[in-house]
Coordinates of C-alpha atoms in Angstrom, one line a residue:
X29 CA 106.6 104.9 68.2
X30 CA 103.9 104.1 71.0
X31 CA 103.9 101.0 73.1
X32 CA 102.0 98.5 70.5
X33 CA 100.5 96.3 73.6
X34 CA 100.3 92.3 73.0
X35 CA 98.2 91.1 75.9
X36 CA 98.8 87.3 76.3
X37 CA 95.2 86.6 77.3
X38 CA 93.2 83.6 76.5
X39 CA 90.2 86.5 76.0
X40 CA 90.0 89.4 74.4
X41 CA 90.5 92.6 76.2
X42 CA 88.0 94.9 74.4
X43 CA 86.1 97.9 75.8
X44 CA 82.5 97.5 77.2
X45 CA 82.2 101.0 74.5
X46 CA 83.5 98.8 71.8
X47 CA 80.0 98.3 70.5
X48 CA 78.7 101.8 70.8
X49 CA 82.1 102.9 68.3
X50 CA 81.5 99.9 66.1
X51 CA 77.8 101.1 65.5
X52 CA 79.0 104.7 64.8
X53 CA 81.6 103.9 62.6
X54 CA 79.1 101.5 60.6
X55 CA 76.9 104.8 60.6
X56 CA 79.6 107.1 59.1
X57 CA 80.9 104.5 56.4
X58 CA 76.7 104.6 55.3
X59 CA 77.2 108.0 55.2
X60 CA 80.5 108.1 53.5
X61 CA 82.3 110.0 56.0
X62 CA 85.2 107.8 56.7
X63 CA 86.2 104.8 54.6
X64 CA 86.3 101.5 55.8
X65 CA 89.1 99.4 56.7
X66 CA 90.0 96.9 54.2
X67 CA 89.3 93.7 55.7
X68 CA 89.4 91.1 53.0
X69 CA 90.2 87.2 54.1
X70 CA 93.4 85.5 52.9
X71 CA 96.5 83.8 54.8
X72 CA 97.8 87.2 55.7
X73 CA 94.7 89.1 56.1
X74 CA 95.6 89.5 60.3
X75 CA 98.9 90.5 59.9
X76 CA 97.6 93.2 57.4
X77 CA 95.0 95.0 59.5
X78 CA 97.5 94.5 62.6
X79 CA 100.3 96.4 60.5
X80 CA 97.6 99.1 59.0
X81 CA 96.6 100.0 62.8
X82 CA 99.9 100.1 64.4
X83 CA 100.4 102.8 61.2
X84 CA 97.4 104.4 61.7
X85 CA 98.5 104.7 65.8
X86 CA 102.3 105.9 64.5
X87 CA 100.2 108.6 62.6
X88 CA 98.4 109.7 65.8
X89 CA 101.5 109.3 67.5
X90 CA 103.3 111.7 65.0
X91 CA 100.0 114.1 65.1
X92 CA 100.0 114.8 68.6
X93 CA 104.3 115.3 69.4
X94 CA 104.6 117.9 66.2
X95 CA 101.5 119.7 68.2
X96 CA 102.8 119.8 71.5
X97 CA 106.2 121.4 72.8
X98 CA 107.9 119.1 75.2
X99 CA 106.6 120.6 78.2
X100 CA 102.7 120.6 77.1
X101 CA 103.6 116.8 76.2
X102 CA 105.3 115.4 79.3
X103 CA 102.4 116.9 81.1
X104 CA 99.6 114.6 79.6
X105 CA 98.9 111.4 81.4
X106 CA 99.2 108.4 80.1
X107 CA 97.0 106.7 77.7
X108 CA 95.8 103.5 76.2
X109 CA 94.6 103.7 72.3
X110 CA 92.0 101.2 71.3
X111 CA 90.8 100.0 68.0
X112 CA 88.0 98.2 67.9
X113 CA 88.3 96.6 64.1
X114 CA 90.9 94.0 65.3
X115 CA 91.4 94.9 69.3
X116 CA 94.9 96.7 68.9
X117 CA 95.9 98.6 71.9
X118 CA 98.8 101.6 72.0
X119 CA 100.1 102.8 74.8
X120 CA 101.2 106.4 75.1
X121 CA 103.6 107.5 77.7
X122 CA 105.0 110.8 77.4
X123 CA 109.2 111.4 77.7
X124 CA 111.5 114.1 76.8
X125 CA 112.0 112.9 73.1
X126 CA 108.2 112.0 72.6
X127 CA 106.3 108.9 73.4
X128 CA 108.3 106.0 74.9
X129 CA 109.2 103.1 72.4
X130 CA 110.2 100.8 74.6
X131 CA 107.6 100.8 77.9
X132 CA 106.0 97.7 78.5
X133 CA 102.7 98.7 80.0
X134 CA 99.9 96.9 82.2
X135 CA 96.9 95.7 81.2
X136 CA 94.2 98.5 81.1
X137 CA 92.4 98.4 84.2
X138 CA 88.5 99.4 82.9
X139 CA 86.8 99.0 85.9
X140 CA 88.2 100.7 88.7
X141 CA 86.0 103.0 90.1
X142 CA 89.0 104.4 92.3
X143 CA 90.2 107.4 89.5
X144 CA 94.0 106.9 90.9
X145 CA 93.3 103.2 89.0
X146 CA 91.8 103.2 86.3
X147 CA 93.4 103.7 82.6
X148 CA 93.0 106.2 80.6
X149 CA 90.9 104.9 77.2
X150 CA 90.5 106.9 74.0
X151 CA 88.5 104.1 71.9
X152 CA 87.9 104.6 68.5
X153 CA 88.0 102.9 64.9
X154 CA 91.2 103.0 62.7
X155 CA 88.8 104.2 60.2
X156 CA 87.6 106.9 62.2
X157 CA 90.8 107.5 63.3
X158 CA 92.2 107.8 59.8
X159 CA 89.3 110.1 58.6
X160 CA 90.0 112.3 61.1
X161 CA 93.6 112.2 60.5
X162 CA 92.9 113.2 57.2
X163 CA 90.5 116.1 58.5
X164 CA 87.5 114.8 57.2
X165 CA 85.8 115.6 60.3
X166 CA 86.5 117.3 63.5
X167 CA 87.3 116.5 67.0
X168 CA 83.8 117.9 68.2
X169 CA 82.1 115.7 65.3
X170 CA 83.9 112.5 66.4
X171 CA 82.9 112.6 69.5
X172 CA 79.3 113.9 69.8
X173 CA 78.7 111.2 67.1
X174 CA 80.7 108.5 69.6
X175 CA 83.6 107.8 66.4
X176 CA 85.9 108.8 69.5
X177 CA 85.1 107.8 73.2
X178 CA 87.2 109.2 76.1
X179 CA 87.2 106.7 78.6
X180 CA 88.8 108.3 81.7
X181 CA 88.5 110.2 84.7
X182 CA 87.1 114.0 83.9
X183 CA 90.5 115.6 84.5
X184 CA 92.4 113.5 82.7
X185 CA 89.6 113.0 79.4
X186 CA 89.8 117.1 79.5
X187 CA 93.4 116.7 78.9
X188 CA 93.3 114.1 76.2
X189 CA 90.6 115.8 74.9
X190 CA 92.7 119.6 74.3
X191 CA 95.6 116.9 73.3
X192 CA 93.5 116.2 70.3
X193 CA 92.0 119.5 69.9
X194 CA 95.9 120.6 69.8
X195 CA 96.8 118.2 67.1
X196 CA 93.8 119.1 65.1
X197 CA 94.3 123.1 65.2
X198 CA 97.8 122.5 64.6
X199 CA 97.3 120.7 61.3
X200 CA 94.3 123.4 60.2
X201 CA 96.8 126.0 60.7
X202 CA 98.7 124.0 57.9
X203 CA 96.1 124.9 55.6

């Protein structure tokens, strides 16, 4: 499993894109292209979403290391996964046997202007995220329409951009 990131923060460390995915996820629910998250109050209502997107990262998680040999995978960079519905972060750092369990990673850095700094972001919705999963849209959909934002510097969103393409092809192979 990814890095499930806990910030201990006394403010929330969203995305300044947050809004711009929010509005196109709210957009393809309308439209019925992706379902939405079930968000319904109650005592354990938090601990529900938190444990449907820490699945719904696992899934992307499993996705992406049964596309890519272990070479093709070590060479990504490093990655933050943000989604917006309830601010849970994943961090992805790539290791011989797949993406590290146990790293404890630094806060996303999303305003350094120096590339060598700043994180690498894909931002997205778990709804989006699980519509896509479940091929009900492609990569090139998700992110002319802004349901996935790459948030890094051009080398490195190229990269996690063919990462996902990868996964995607992989799974309409499967077909």
């Amino acid at each position: 499993m990814c890095a499930i990131c806990n910030f201990k923060l006394d403010f929330s460390v969203g995305h300044p894109l947050a809004l711009t995915i929010a509005v196109a996820a709210r957009q393809a629910i309308d439209a019925g292209l992706i379902e939405p998250i079930d968000t319904a109050g109650g005592a354990l209502s938090a601990a529900r979403m938190r444990l449907s997107a820490i699945d719904a990262l696992n899934l992307l998680q499993a996705r992406v290391e049964g596309a890519h040999g272990e070479a093709a995978l070590l060479a990504l960079p490093d990655f933050y996964v943000l989604l917006i519905e309830n601010d849970t972060w994943g961090f992805f750092h790539a290791t011989t046997e797949g993406f590290d369990p146990d790293i404890v990673p630094e806060m996303p850095d999303l305003s350094a202007t120096d590339d060598a700094q700043r994180s690498n972001i894909l931002i997205t919705s778990e709804a989006a995220l699980r519509a896509w999963l479940e091929g009900r849209f492609d990569l090139e959909r998700a992110l002319r329409e802004s349901l996935f934002v790459i948030d890094a510097p051009r080398t490195q969103a190229d990269s996690l951009a063919r990462m996902l393409a990868l996964a995607e092809s992989q799974v309409q192979a499967m077909s």
